[in-house]
Amino acid sequence: MIVIENLVKTYPAAAGAGEVSALRGIDLEIAEGEIFGIVGPSGAGKSTLLRCLNLLESPTSGRIVLRGDDVSQLTGAGQRQARRRIGTVFQQFNLLHSRTVRANVEFPLELAGLGRTQRRARADELIELVGLAGKEKAFPSQLSGGQQQRVGIARALASEPDVLLCDEATSALDPDTTDQVLDLLAELNGRIGVTVVLITHELGVLRRICTSAARLDDGRIAETGRILDLVGTP
Ligand code: ADP
Ligand code: ADP
């Protein structure tokens, strides 16, 4: 599903500082249908890896192969198209506050050029899928944090991505809500088969739903395997 080969990301030197090696040669394989966790301390390179995976950042070298297609060197229309194969769920939800739940979920479909009727039908299906039926016309400010993240998940699924990439997606939520959102991700993984990649600094998050994981440290994979085998797992 996803093959990452010798991925390197070096940020150029800025005022008063030398260059930063954020990723120092990452090799990783994530199988179809997995819930794969990426864990590591602050500064380990998790966000950089995530921005490379969702094509917001170009790696310095190396490859990211998604279902056989090298997506790491794309530009322009090819890159925009490939981005639709990867849905991202953000820590702070990143919803449009002046738009309703339905309009938020419709937004990527609007960008993709889908007609109004189709957009609406698709958005309402997704809203139901994440357990928010009846909230179509609500505004984000009228929802709890957990509900807002459900909208974020529905929006990320709108383009039927191969991969759902979760960036500290539960870090802004309380423990009970965290568990509910994680359980929803596991349910979606089982039901629609979407591969989930979860980036987190919390081992508890990994343990609840991930099938496999990698621990990142100082821009390198320190270990990878089944959750319970990870040396760093307390
Ligand atoms: P994590 O998400 O695990 O906390 P990051 O990927 O944010 O790690 O950071 C890895 C390293 O790269 C850190 O040393 C960080 O300071 C550096 N870094 C991240 N983004 C940038 C950037 N845009 N410019 C320069 N250095 C960066
Ligand atoms: P049903 O409940 O009709 O049997 P599923 O449970 O397979 O259908 O899927 C429920 C909804 O999820 C459907 O609206 C379907 O279009 C949507 N769906 C299926 N696969 C994906 C995917 N990879 N990404 C986003 N949505 C999907």
Short mmCIF file of C-alpha atoms and ligand atoms in Angstrom, two decimals:
data_model
loop_
_atom_site.label_atom_id
_atom_site.label_comp_id
_atom_site.label_asym_id
_atom_site.label_seq_id
_atom_site.Cartn_x
_atom_site.Cartn_y
_atom_site.Cartn_z
CA MET A 1 0.00 0.00 0.00
CA ILE A 2 2.58 2.58 1.13
CA VAL A 3 6.29 2.00 0.65
CA ILE A 4 8.68 4.63 1.93
CA GLU A 5 12.24 4.23 0.64
CA ASN A 6 15.26 5.97 2.12
CA LEU A 7 13.33 9.16 2.73
CA VAL A 8 15.53 12.11 3.63
CA LYS A 9 14.40 15.62 4.50
CA THR A 10 16.95 18.29 5.25
CA TYR A 11 15.84 21.84 6.03
CA PRO A 12 18.28 24.46 4.80
CA ALA A 13 20.25 26.57 7.25
CA ALA A 14 18.32 29.56 8.57
CA ALA A 15 19.58 32.71 10.31
CA GLY A 16 21.91 31.71 13.11
CA ALA A 17 21.35 27.95 12.70
CA GLY A 18 22.82 25.20 10.57
CA GLU A 19 20.78 22.86 8.39
CA VAL A 20 18.43 20.43 10.13
CA SER A 21 18.22 16.74 9.21
CA ALA A 22 14.58 16.09 10.10
CA LEU A 23 14.45 12.67 8.34
CA ARG A 24 17.69 10.74 7.94
CA GLY A 25 16.70 7.85 5.67
CA ILE A 26 13.32 6.37 6.56
CA ASP A 27 12.37 2.93 5.22
CA LEU A 28 8.86 1.80 6.01
CA GLU A 29 6.16 -0.42 4.55
CA ILE A 30 2.54 -0.06 5.51
CA ALA A 31 0.24 -2.82 4.35
CA GLU A 32 -3.25 -2.35 2.88
CA GLY A 33 -5.94 -2.22 5.56
CA GLU A 34 -3.59 -1.67 8.46
CA ILE A 35 -3.97 0.78 11.31
CA PHE A 36 -0.36 1.84 11.51
CA GLY A 37 0.96 4.01 14.31
CA ILE A 38 3.94 6.32 14.14
CA VAL A 39 5.14 7.36 17.55
CA GLY A 40 8.11 9.32 18.83
CA PRO A 41 9.15 12.22 21.02
CA SER A 42 8.88 15.86 20.04
CA GLY A 43 11.42 16.71 17.35
CA ALA A 44 11.70 13.10 16.14
CA GLY A 45 10.46 14.01 12.66
CA LYS A 46 6.82 12.85 12.86
CA SER A 47 5.30 16.04 11.42
CA THR A 48 7.89 16.19 8.68
CA LEU A 49 7.13 12.60 7.69
CA LEU A 50 3.43 13.39 7.73
CA ARG A 51 3.86 16.47 5.52
CA CYS A 52 5.88 14.37 3.08
CA LEU A 53 3.17 11.70 3.10
CA ASN A 54 0.34 14.12 2.38
CA LEU A 55 2.45 15.82 -0.27
CA LEU A 56 2.58 19.21 1.41
CA GLU A 57 6.36 18.97 1.51
CA SER A 58 8.86 17.52 -0.97
CA PRO A 59 11.46 15.18 0.45
CA THR A 60 15.12 16.03 -0.18
CA SER A 61 15.59 12.50 -1.53
CA GLY A 62 13.98 9.08 -1.40
CA ARG A 63 10.60 7.82 -2.57
CA ILE A 64 7.04 7.45 -1.39
CA VAL A 65 5.20 4.80 -3.38
CA LEU A 66 1.42 4.65 -3.03
CA ARG A 67 -0.14 1.51 -4.53
CA GLY A 68 2.71 1.26 -6.99
CA ASP A 69 2.84 4.95 -7.94
CA ASP A 70 5.78 7.10 -6.89
CA VAL A 71 4.01 10.21 -5.57
CA SER A 72 7.03 11.93 -4.02
CA GLN A 73 8.24 13.84 -7.07
CA LEU A 74 4.90 14.98 -8.49
CA THR A 75 4.06 18.61 -9.19
CA GLY A 76 1.05 20.56 -10.46
CA ALA A 77 -2.06 18.65 -11.54
CA GLY A 78 -0.49 15.25 -10.89
CA GLN A 79 0.25 16.24 -7.32
CA ARG A 80 -3.24 17.66 -6.76
CA GLN A 81 -4.73 14.42 -8.00
CA ALA A 82 -2.48 12.31 -5.79
CA ARG A 83 -3.40 14.43 -2.76
CA ARG A 84 -6.98 13.22 -3.09
CA ARG A 85 -5.73 9.69 -2.42
CA ILE A 86 -4.63 10.78 1.04
CA GLY A 87 -7.11 12.21 3.54
CA THR A 88 -5.71 14.11 6.50
CA VAL A 89 -7.32 14.49 9.92
CA PHE A 90 -5.83 17.36 11.92
CA GLN A 91 -5.21 17.90 15.63
CA GLN A 92 -7.17 21.18 15.67
CA PHE A 93 -9.87 19.83 13.28
CA ASN A 94 -9.27 22.74 10.83
CA LEU A 95 -12.97 23.15 10.05
CA LEU A 96 -14.41 26.17 8.27
CA HIS A 97 -16.34 27.92 11.04
CA SER A 98 -18.65 29.96 8.84
CA ARG A 99 -19.87 26.81 7.12
CA THR A 100 -22.25 24.10 8.27
CA VAL A 101 -21.19 20.52 8.92
CA ARG A 102 -22.54 19.52 5.53
CA ALA A 103 -20.72 22.36 3.75
CA ASN A 104 -17.46 21.41 5.48
CA VAL A 105 -17.74 17.83 4.28
CA GLU A 106 -18.78 19.01 0.81
CA PHE A 107 -15.79 21.32 0.55
CA PRO A 108 -13.26 18.85 -0.93
CA LEU A 109 -15.96 17.55 -3.28
CA GLU A 110 -16.60 21.11 -4.42
CA LEU A 111 -12.89 21.51 -5.16
CA ALA A 112 -12.98 18.24 -7.07
CA GLY A 113 -15.74 19.68 -9.26
CA LEU A 114 -18.60 17.43 -8.17
CA GLY A 115 -22.12 18.74 -8.86
CA ARG A 116 -24.32 20.08 -6.08
CA THR A 117 -26.74 17.16 -5.80
CA GLN A 118 -24.01 14.54 -5.82
CA ARG A 119 -21.98 16.50 -3.29
CA ARG A 120 -24.83 16.74 -0.91
CA ALA A 121 -25.76 13.08 -1.13
CA ARG A 122 -22.17 12.03 -0.62
CA ALA A 123 -21.66 14.43 2.30
CA ASP A 124 -24.81 13.23 4.06
CA GLU A 125 -23.73 9.60 3.65
CA LEU A 126 -20.37 10.41 5.23
CA ILE A 127 -21.98 12.40 8.05
CA GLU A 128 -24.10 9.38 8.85
CA LEU A 129 -21.09 7.09 8.61
CA VAL A 130 -19.28 9.04 11.35
CA GLY A 131 -22.34 9.07 13.60
CA LEU A 132 -23.49 12.66 13.10
CA ALA A 133 -26.80 12.17 11.29
CA GLY A 134 -29.08 15.09 12.20
CA LYS A 135 -26.18 17.53 12.57
CA GLU A 136 -25.90 18.41 8.86
CA LYS A 137 -27.00 22.01 9.38
CA ALA A 138 -25.12 22.65 12.61
CA PHE A 139 -22.10 24.93 12.70
CA PRO A 140 -18.81 23.68 14.15
CA SER A 141 -19.15 26.00 17.16
CA GLN A 142 -22.35 24.18 18.13
CA LEU A 143 -20.55 20.83 18.34
CA SER A 144 -18.34 19.23 20.98
CA GLY A 145 -14.66 18.61 20.21
CA GLY A 146 -15.32 14.94 19.52
CA GLN A 147 -18.15 15.81 17.15
CA GLN A 148 -15.98 18.36 15.37
CA GLN A 149 -13.33 15.72 14.86
CA ARG A 150 -15.96 13.39 13.41
CA VAL A 151 -16.67 16.12 10.85
CA GLY A 152 -12.92 16.29 10.18
CA ILE A 153 -12.88 12.54 9.58
CA ALA A 154 -15.91 12.69 7.27
CA ARG A 155 -14.27 15.49 5.27
CA ALA A 156 -11.02 13.52 5.02
CA LEU A 157 -12.95 10.53 3.63
CA ALA A 158 -14.87 12.59 1.07
CA SER A 159 -12.51 11.94 -1.82
CA GLU A 160 -12.44 8.18 -1.02
CA PRO A 161 -8.74 8.20 -0.17
CA ASP A 162 -6.54 5.12 -0.04
CA VAL A 163 -5.11 6.34 3.25
CA LEU A 164 -6.47 8.26 6.20
CA LEU A 165 -3.60 10.14 7.77
CA CYS A 166 -4.27 11.23 11.35
CA ASP A 167 -2.01 13.96 12.72
CA GLU A 168 -2.27 13.88 16.54
CA ALA A 169 -5.98 13.66 15.77
CA THR A 170 -7.01 13.07 19.38
CA SER A 171 -4.48 15.29 21.18
CA ALA A 172 -6.99 18.10 21.64
CA LEU A 173 -9.63 15.77 23.12
CA ASP A 174 -10.29 14.49 26.65
CA PRO A 175 -9.55 10.80 27.36
CA ASP A 176 -13.12 9.48 26.93
CA THR A 177 -13.63 11.39 23.70
CA THR A 178 -10.21 10.23 22.51
CA ASP A 179 -11.29 6.62 22.95
CA GLN A 180 -14.55 7.22 21.10
CA VAL A 181 -12.79 8.83 18.14
CA LEU A 182 -10.18 6.05 18.05
CA ASP A 183 -12.95 3.45 18.12
CA LEU A 184 -14.61 5.24 15.20
CA LEU A 185 -11.36 5.07 13.23
CA ALA A 186 -11.11 1.34 13.94
CA GLU A 187 -14.75 0.88 12.90
CA LEU A 188 -14.19 2.77 9.64
CA ASN A 189 -11.09 0.73 8.97
CA GLY A 190 -13.11 -2.46 9.38
CA ARG A 191 -16.16 -1.26 7.52
CA ILE A 192 -14.79 0.54 4.48
CA GLY A 193 -11.30 -0.93 4.55
CA VAL A 194 -9.45 2.38 4.53
CA THR A 195 -5.81 2.14 5.64
CA VAL A 196 -5.16 4.36 8.65
CA VAL A 197 -1.83 5.96 9.55
CA LEU A 198 -1.82 7.55 12.97
CA ILE A 199 0.87 9.91 14.13
CA THR A 200 0.97 10.48 17.86
CA HIS A 201 3.23 11.14 20.82
CA GLU A 202 0.93 9.05 23.04
CA LEU A 203 1.56 5.33 23.37
CA GLY A 204 -1.94 4.81 24.78
CA VAL A 205 -3.41 5.92 21.46
CA LEU A 206 -1.28 3.39 19.61
CA ARG A 207 -2.14 0.58 21.95
CA ARG A 208 -5.87 1.07 21.62
CA ILE A 209 -6.23 0.57 17.88
CA CYS A 210 -2.98 0.11 15.97
CA THR A 211 -2.04 -3.21 14.41
CA SER A 212 1.59 -2.26 13.78
CA ALA A 213 3.78 0.69 14.55
CA ALA A 214 7.10 2.38 14.08
CA ARG A 215 8.97 4.42 16.64
CA LEU A 216 10.77 7.42 15.24
CA ASP A 217 13.75 8.92 16.99
CA ASP A 218 15.99 11.71 15.74
CA GLY A 219 14.87 11.31 12.12
CA ARG A 220 15.34 7.54 12.03
CA ILE A 221 13.14 4.50 12.57
CA ALA A 222 14.30 3.26 15.97
CA GLU A 223 12.11 0.16 15.81
CA THR A 224 9.13 -1.21 13.96
CA GLY A 225 6.77 -4.11 14.40
CA ARG A 226 3.75 -5.23 16.34
CA ILE A 227 2.77 -2.83 19.12
CA LEU A 228 3.53 -5.18 21.97
CA ASP A 229 6.99 -5.92 20.60
CA LEU A 230 8.09 -2.31 20.62
CA VAL A 231 10.95 -1.90 23.07
CA GLY A 232 9.77 1.57 23.98
CA THR A 233 6.33 0.32 25.03
CA PRO A 234 5.96 0.53 28.79
P1 ADP B 1 7.96 16.04 15.53
O1 ADP B 1 6.73 16.22 14.73
O2 ADP B 1 8.28 14.62 15.80
O3 ADP B 1 7.96 16.88 16.78
P2 ADP B 1 9.23 17.59 13.42
O4 ADP B 1 9.08 16.86 12.15
O5 ADP B 1 8.32 18.74 13.70
O6 ADP B 1 9.20 16.56 14.63
O7 ADP B 1 10.73 18.16 13.53
C1 ADP B 1 11.90 17.40 13.25
C2 ADP B 1 13.07 18.35 13.21
O8 ADP B 1 12.98 19.19 12.07
C3 ADP B 1 13.16 19.28 14.42
O9 ADP B 1 14.53 19.47 14.70
C4 ADP B 1 12.53 20.54 13.90
O10 ADP B 1 13.05 21.66 14.61
C5 ADP B 1 12.93 20.56 12.44
N1 ADP B 1 11.97 21.25 11.58
C6 ADP B 1 10.67 20.90 11.40
N2 ADP B 1 10.09 21.72 10.51
C7 ADP B 1 11.03 22.60 10.10
C8 ADP B 1 11.05 23.69 9.18
N3 ADP B 1 9.97 24.03 8.48
N4 ADP B 1 12.21 24.37 9.03
C9 ADP B 1 13.31 24.03 9.72
N5 ADP B 1 13.36 23.01 10.59
C10 ADP B 1 12.24 22.30 10.79
P1 ADP B 2 -22.90 0.03 3.07
O1 ADP B 2 -23.18 0.53 4.46
O2 ADP B 2 -23.78 0.62 2.01
O3 ADP B 2 -22.72 -1.46 2.95
P2 ADP B 2 -20.13 0.55 3.41
O4 ADP B 2 -20.32 0.24 4.85
O5 ADP B 2 -19.17 -0.26 2.61
O6 ADP B 2 -21.50 0.61 2.63
O7 ADP B 2 -19.70 2.07 3.26
C1 ADP B 2 -20.45 3.07 3.88
C2 ADP B 2 -20.17 4.38 3.18
O8 ADP B 2 -18.77 4.59 3.12
C3 ADP B 2 -20.67 4.42 1.76
O9 ADP B 2 -21.29 5.67 1.59
C4 ADP B 2 -19.44 4.35 0.89
O10 ADP B 2 -19.60 5.16 -0.27
C5 ADP B 2 -18.42 4.97 1.80
N1 ADP B 2 -17.06 4.47 1.53
C6 ADP B 2 -16.67 3.23 1.21
N2 ADP B 2 -15.34 3.15 1.06
C7 ADP B 2 -14.85 4.38 1.30
C8 ADP B 2 -13.55 4.96 1.34
N3 ADP B 2 -12.44 4.27 1.08
N4 ADP B 2 -13.44 6.27 1.66
C9 ADP B 2 -14.52 6.98 1.93
N5 ADP B 2 -15.79 6.50 1.92
C10 ADP B 2 -15.96 5.23 1.61
#
